[in-house]
Structures are given as structure tokens and as C-alpha cells.
């Protein structure tokens, strides 16, 4: 033991400083229990435009996130969607002019009580309904909170409405951390209920376009589940694997899509409304990696999907977040997607062949490859905020674009799609 | 059946990753400073992801996979 | 987990350390409740100040890219304390020195960083470059703060105060070797064993503590060895290079854990002059070379 000396001036100063730090006034100002975090606000504006006069969307999104302390989070999002432009109706171009009703669910033959607008497509042009207009409002509310030390419970709901479609959905999930929070297991379920009431009434699926057979509004139901595992592999590498499945039941047909019927020379003889099976089961395996390479972060993911309609798809997505310093970043993005066609997909039907039960000429069910190339730029602003601009180009190239039938020679039956995506974002912590 | 082999692949990969958890793969709590960066979070840009999911849902046959919880829209 | 002599110990893990709260009581229920209070407070402080947590105020400040961040009363008190210690140590104690971690890796090898790499980081170090005027802190872009040097000791004192306010028993809080007690149990002073791993002589220091704080600063595990010269991990922020001739271990007893901790840290920063520094301050101390 040493002889105790009187405290030096330095020691006295340190004693005073330590006392001040531990004093009651400082303690009183610290909230007992966890501190409440401020409010996070996100406001984004999306502009999406396809080529050849096709669909255009303007979509503002506002999101608020509040932490009530202890990692209890409430997240609310409001989305408005206005679509306009021409949308393909599923029929193929022909050598002669073609006339359709707008929207497709109304009839060529005017009927009392129904408004019918007709439009004519020039020979060789892709049939597109030029009067397409739709507005949609969607709201989401989600809550998540810890349960004990290592678990998180989350649940939430969604509701959306547009003129011809309403949807409500609810989801719940649980995740468990272990292995010093290096491993996280998650599981969740999702239930969705939709009502489809097309403009002019739902057409009877598979019926003749000219006959105008209607049925009452229809519903569909989707039940889904997810299990996932996230694992820290290294100090700079996080990986996650998710398996999801969903089962849809009900009216899965697109009420506005028709399919051309041609004779064996390729001349158009009529149209039918499409008809899809009333069940669809989908499975997906999604694998994502986050790797930090110095100040740059790479996000690399792969997804394989299969469904009971015969569609298999592969998606590879890569994003590189490059920190430019002083709060600015650049994020190039590349995505490659490929899908096979649904069993019942056809560019058109040949009238002399057997009449199939299910049929669709929807290009979204065809074989195609799609690429996305984009760049995002972000800059930090006051209040821990951020302003960002994202510019992307999406291109879809279908495999089947032509026919060997003499009447359809030289026609592009399923043209390539190109679209630009512009998104302005503002993030604020208040 | 095709879906069965898919499920088997999914379970195998999950077990592999889960097993990684059991063999002390990972980092100590004081080695998490890189993982703490916001850019390293799996859901770092949730609105961008939601917007992309909506665009690809209306233009492609496959959808989601990351998580779910969103509702539908009349676009597919 | 009762110990002999009517002392109950409640254990938990916080701040990457084994933590325990010792209470002189026969009421196991009350002890469990106090343990819960202690753990919650430790986790609260860890979640709020750890630079390994993205939601902590330290991480928020380190991501502010030159913009001002408004902090609450508790954080302001910690920043005031860091500012005073910076001044009292003539710049040797500096919470902005963490960026040196980018070129110094103390893995026991002989790999020293390039002097140019170290010199390149010096413009990003220096608490005098930080604009701190309560409640706003503005860190120039590229700079970082790290409260790891005072966080654990602060948590020990806070937990002890919280427990003492609710429970009259004699209590001792021990977070992995940094500890504080409010008074001695009826059976006599707390018997404390201070582990000093890696030292051949006196690996376990036994001392008595009635009240106050005890903190140990050690240099045994993390070092670099090149050409027979040992480079300990205590860095001098003014040069970017390790402090020379630091003791292997410094243990200080003072009125609080925070005070003991800062004195132990200041002593280590004196390097060869650690013992004489502590002699001058008139505190109970144990140094090992």
C-alpha cells in the first residue's frame, strides 16, 4: 500500500468532472428505460414510362417510421398511383385494320346501359387500348417489437383500391437471433383477399369477344409463407436465404386480355377472352449477400422461382454502393431476369386446332429475358437526411416474336419493351 | 414432381446455412462495426425495394422472394 | 446464485463483458429484480453509445457528414466530460482518435503501418477540431468519435446509483473488472481479485474495497513486436504512434468507477511516467510492468 498524498490539482479537476458527469441533473435528463427515437420521414416520387406510347406512371409515396423506444417500431406508408397511356390488349398485329372496344371488357356491340368506346388499329400495328387510365391508393401499416432478448415479432396490414380492383392483406412474422446474433431465423405468413370488378363487368373467361358474356364481380385469395435464415459470415459479409411459397385461388384471369384466333393462313377470324386456371402455387428461393469492400458495399442476390403454371424464372441482381465521401454516394445497379412461359400461353390460337381449356396471350406469361441498368446518386442533407435521384432503364426481349404462318410473315407479334424509371427521394429524420 | 425437388433443394440450403450458425461462424459483438453501417442492412432502401417489386410484379410473372406483407394491385 | 455470507450475485452479459451485481441480502426475489434493473440500464447505455450499433447516437454522429447533430442531456454530459479530459490531459485523451484503428492492427505480429498512412489520419484526429456547443455537436467530415474509453465505467456508476436508489443493501457492480460499490457488507470490505492476464508475477491482485470505484487499464494482449521493441495498443493521438514504455497493467481505486477509469487511462498515456503520475495524484494504485 502507498502512503496517501493529498489530491493534486489535476486529480481535483478530474474528481469534479467525474462528479458532474454522474450528477443528478445529467441523470434526470436521460429518459428511464430506452430513449425515444425521432420520426423518420420518407417522400419519394416515381416516374415510369414505357416506349411506343405505352404505359406511363406517376407515383408519389410517403412513409413515416416512429421508434417508440426499445426497438418498437411503427411504419406507415401511403402510395398513390396514376397510370395512363396505351396498354396492349393481348391481340396480335394483323395485315388488316382491327377494331376493339375500350376497355376490352366492354363489348364491340353496343348494349344498353354500357358505355362503349371503339378504337381502330392500323394494319401491322400492335393492338393497344389508348384510353387506359387508372388511379390507385394504397396504405400499409406495420408494427414490430422485440420479444425477450432475441426475438422480434412483426405484423401489419395493407389495403388498396382502384376503380376495378380492391385488395386487403395481413401478415405476421417472428424472427429469432442466436449464436451471438450472428444467425437469425425468420418465419412469416401472409393472407390476401382481392375483389376484381372490371370496367363494364367481368367477361366470362374463354368466351368469344364478340358475344359479350358477363359474370358478376369475382374474388381471389392468396395465402403465403416464408422461412429464412440470415447469417453473418465475416466481419464484412452478411448472407440471407429465404424460401417463400404462395397459393392463389379464385379469379386469376386478366379481365382485359384477349387472344387472337387465326385460321391456318394467319388471317384473324376473331378473339376470345383469356382463361387462366383458378389456382396457382408458387415457390421461390432467394439468396442475398451484402459484402463491404472498404467503403463500398456490394449487394448481390439470386432468385429462382417456379410455379404450377409452368413458369420458371431466374433473377440475378447486383448493386454497388460507392461512398464518395462528404455524404455523397453513387450506386450503379444491374439486374438480369429470365422466365419461361406458362403452359397455357400462346401468341395466338389457331381455330382449326383443338380448343384449349386455358389460354392467354399476356406477354407477361411468355418466354423473355429482361435487363435493368441504373444509377442512383445520393447526398446527405441536414437533420440526418438524404436526397437521392435514381435513373434506370428496363428492357424486355421476348423469345417468340414471329410466326411462320403466311398471313403473319414479317409482323412483330410481341415487340420488345423498353421503359425508363426515374425516382426522386427525400429522407428526413425529424 | 418438380415442386418436390425444389423444396428439397431449399431445405438442404437452409440446413447448410443453419449448420453454419452452429459451427461458431460469425463475429464477436465488438467486431460488428462494419455490419453496423446502414448500407450493410438487408433492408437499407425499403421504398426503392417496394417500388421495384411493384414494377416487376406488373411486368413479370415471378414476384417477391425478399419478404412479403404487401398487398396486391390490379396490374397482373 | 447465492454466495457465502449472505451475498447474492446476479449475472448477465453486457458490453461484451461478463457483468455481475452483488447484493448483501437474503431476499432472492429483490436481488433478481435489482439484477433486472442493472441489466436493463447496462443494455440501455450500450444500445445508446456503442459504435457497433447502427441506432446509437455515436453512430448517428459518426454518419452526420459534417452536419450538426442535436444530443440529449446525458450525451451532452458525456461530451462535456470528454472535452474536459482532453484539456486536462493536454490532448493525450481524445475520443476522436478511433480512426487510427484503420492502420493499426495489434495482432502480435511485426507489421507496423507505414508512417505516411499514420500521418494521413492525423488531420482527422483532434477533439479541438470538433464544434461542441451543447446541445449541438458538429464533427468535420471523416472524423469519428468513440465513447468506448469511458462508456463501461459510466455504466458501472449509473447502475450502482440506480440500484442504491431502490434498495438499501450493500451493493457492488462489476462489469468485467471495472467495478464500484456503495458500502461494505456487514462482514467487512468487499474482497476483490483483479485479473492481470499475461503477467507472470502477481497474475491475480487481491485487494479490499469498501466503497468507491476500481478500474484497470491493461496492455497485455494487444501489441506489436518488431526488432525487439514492443508497441502497446495505447496510442498517442498527437503523433498517431503508440505510447512508449506503458506498464502492463494499471489498477486505480477512486471515489467512482469513472474517476478510477480516467486516472488509469491518464496513467497509461504517461507511458514510462505512469507510476510517478499516480503518486502525484495521491490515489490508491497498483502498477505492473
PDB file of N, CA and C in Angstrom, chain C residues 100 102-106 110-118 121 224 226 231 235 240-242:
ATOM      1  N   UNK C 100      -7.523   5.878 -35.912  1.00  0.00           N
ATOM      2  CA  UNK C 100      -6.204   5.247 -36.020  1.00  0.00           C
ATOM      3  C   UNK C 100      -6.328   3.735 -36.150  1.00  0.00           C
ATOM      4  N   UNK C 102      -7.794   2.274 -38.265  1.00  0.00           N
ATOM      5  CA  UNK C 102      -7.741   1.895 -39.679  1.00  0.00           C
ATOM      6  C   UNK C 102      -6.344   1.460 -40.112  1.00  0.00           C
ATOM      7  N   UNK C 103      -5.292   1.948 -39.437  1.00  0.00           N
ATOM      8  CA  UNK C 103      -3.977   1.482 -39.864  1.00  0.00           C
ATOM      9  C   UNK C 103      -3.231   0.699 -38.801  1.00  0.00           C
ATOM     10  N   UNK C 104      -3.727   0.686 -37.571  1.00  0.00           N
ATOM     11  CA  UNK C 104      -3.072  -0.096 -36.518  1.00  0.00           C
ATOM     12  C   UNK C 104      -3.850  -1.365 -36.236  1.00  0.00           C
ATOM     13  N   UNK C 105      -3.205  -2.529 -36.428  1.00  0.00           N
ATOM     14  CA  UNK C 105      -3.830  -3.805 -36.072  1.00  0.00           C
ATOM     15  C   UNK C 105      -2.915  -4.523 -35.099  1.00  0.00           C
ATOM     16  N   UNK C 106      -3.310  -4.555 -33.842  1.00  0.00           N
ATOM     17  CA  UNK C 106      -2.447  -5.121 -32.800  1.00  0.00           C
ATOM     18  C   UNK C 106      -2.697  -6.619 -32.657  1.00  0.00           C
ATOM     19  N   UNK C 110       4.657  -8.406 -36.454  1.00  0.00           N
ATOM     20  CA  UNK C 110       5.637  -7.320 -36.534  1.00  0.00           C
ATOM     21  C   UNK C 110       5.266  -6.327 -37.634  1.00  0.00           C
ATOM     22  N   UNK C 111       4.004  -6.343 -38.032  1.00  0.00           N
ATOM     23  CA  UNK C 111       3.570  -5.478 -39.133  1.00  0.00           C
ATOM     24  C   UNK C 111       3.179  -4.094 -38.609  1.00  0.00           C
ATOM     25  N   UNK C 112       4.107  -3.156 -38.730  1.00  0.00           N
ATOM     26  CA  UNK C 112       3.800  -1.787 -38.350  1.00  0.00           C
ATOM     27  C   UNK C 112       3.225  -1.071 -39.568  1.00  0.00           C
ATOM     28  N   UNK C 113       2.370  -0.068 -39.351  1.00  0.00           N
ATOM     29  CA  UNK C 113       1.847   0.662 -40.515  1.00  0.00           C
ATOM     30  C   UNK C 113       2.910   1.584 -41.107  1.00  0.00           C
ATOM     31  N   UNK C 114       2.692   1.989 -42.351  1.00  0.00           N
ATOM     32  CA  UNK C 114       3.583   2.974 -42.981  1.00  0.00           C
ATOM     33  C   UNK C 114       3.418   4.316 -42.281  1.00  0.00           C
ATOM     34  N   UNK C 115       4.535   5.001 -41.995  1.00  0.00           N
ATOM     35  CA  UNK C 115       4.403   6.329 -41.367  1.00  0.00           C
ATOM     36  C   UNK C 115       3.522   7.278 -42.166  1.00  0.00           C
ATOM     37  N   UNK C 116       3.525   7.124 -43.494  1.00  0.00           N
ATOM     38  CA  UNK C 116       2.676   8.012 -44.307  1.00  0.00           C
ATOM     39  C   UNK C 116       1.199   7.720 -44.057  1.00  0.00           C
ATOM     40  N   UNK C 117       0.869   6.436 -43.852  1.00  0.00           N
ATOM     41  CA  UNK C 117      -0.536   6.076 -43.594  1.00  0.00           C
ATOM     42  C   UNK C 117      -1.005   6.679 -42.278  1.00  0.00           C
ATOM     43  N   UNK C 118      -0.134   6.615 -41.274  1.00  0.00           N
ATOM     44  CA  UNK C 118      -0.491   7.179 -39.961  1.00  0.00           C
ATOM     45  C   UNK C 118      -0.612   8.688 -40.069  1.00  0.00           C
ATOM     46  N   UNK C 121      -3.825  10.104 -41.356  1.00  0.00           N
ATOM     47  CA  UNK C 121      -5.007  10.107 -40.477  1.00  0.00           C
ATOM     48  C   UNK C 121      -4.974  11.249 -39.474  1.00  0.00           C
ATOM     49  N   UNK C 224       2.204  -5.037 -30.846  1.00  0.00           N
ATOM     50  CA  UNK C 224       3.013  -5.448 -31.992  1.00  0.00           C
ATOM     51  C   UNK C 224       4.457  -5.537 -31.509  1.00  0.00           C
ATOM     52  N   UNK C 226       8.383  -5.637 -32.930  1.00  0.00           N
ATOM     53  CA  UNK C 226       9.277  -5.547 -34.083  1.00  0.00           C
ATOM     54  C   UNK C 226      10.647  -5.121 -33.626  1.00  0.00           C
ATOM     55  N   UNK C 231       5.275  -2.507 -29.124  1.00  0.00           N
ATOM     56  CA  UNK C 231       4.359  -1.383 -29.373  1.00  0.00           C
ATOM     57  C   UNK C 231       3.005  -1.737 -28.782  1.00  0.00           C
ATOM     58  N   UNK C 235      -2.489   4.384 -27.977  1.00  0.00           N
ATOM     59  CA  UNK C 235      -1.904   5.299 -28.956  1.00  0.00           C
ATOM     60  C   UNK C 235      -1.949   6.739 -28.473  1.00  0.00           C
ATOM     61  N   UNK C 240      -0.060   9.726 -33.378  1.00  0.00           N
ATOM     62  CA  UNK C 240      -0.610   8.585 -34.093  1.00  0.00           C
ATOM     63  C   UNK C 240       0.138   7.296 -33.793  1.00  0.00           C
ATOM     64  N   UNK C 241       1.181   7.375 -32.955  1.00  0.00           N
ATOM     65  CA  UNK C 241       2.002   6.211 -32.634  1.00  0.00           C
ATOM     66  C   UNK C 241       1.789   5.798 -31.183  1.00  0.00           C
ATOM     67  N   UNK C 242       2.106   4.499 -30.885  1.00  0.00           N
ATOM     68  CA  UNK C 242       1.862   4.033 -29.515  1.00  0.00           C
ATOM     69  C   UNK C 242       2.680   4.802 -28.490  1.00  0.00           C
TER      70      UNK C 242
END
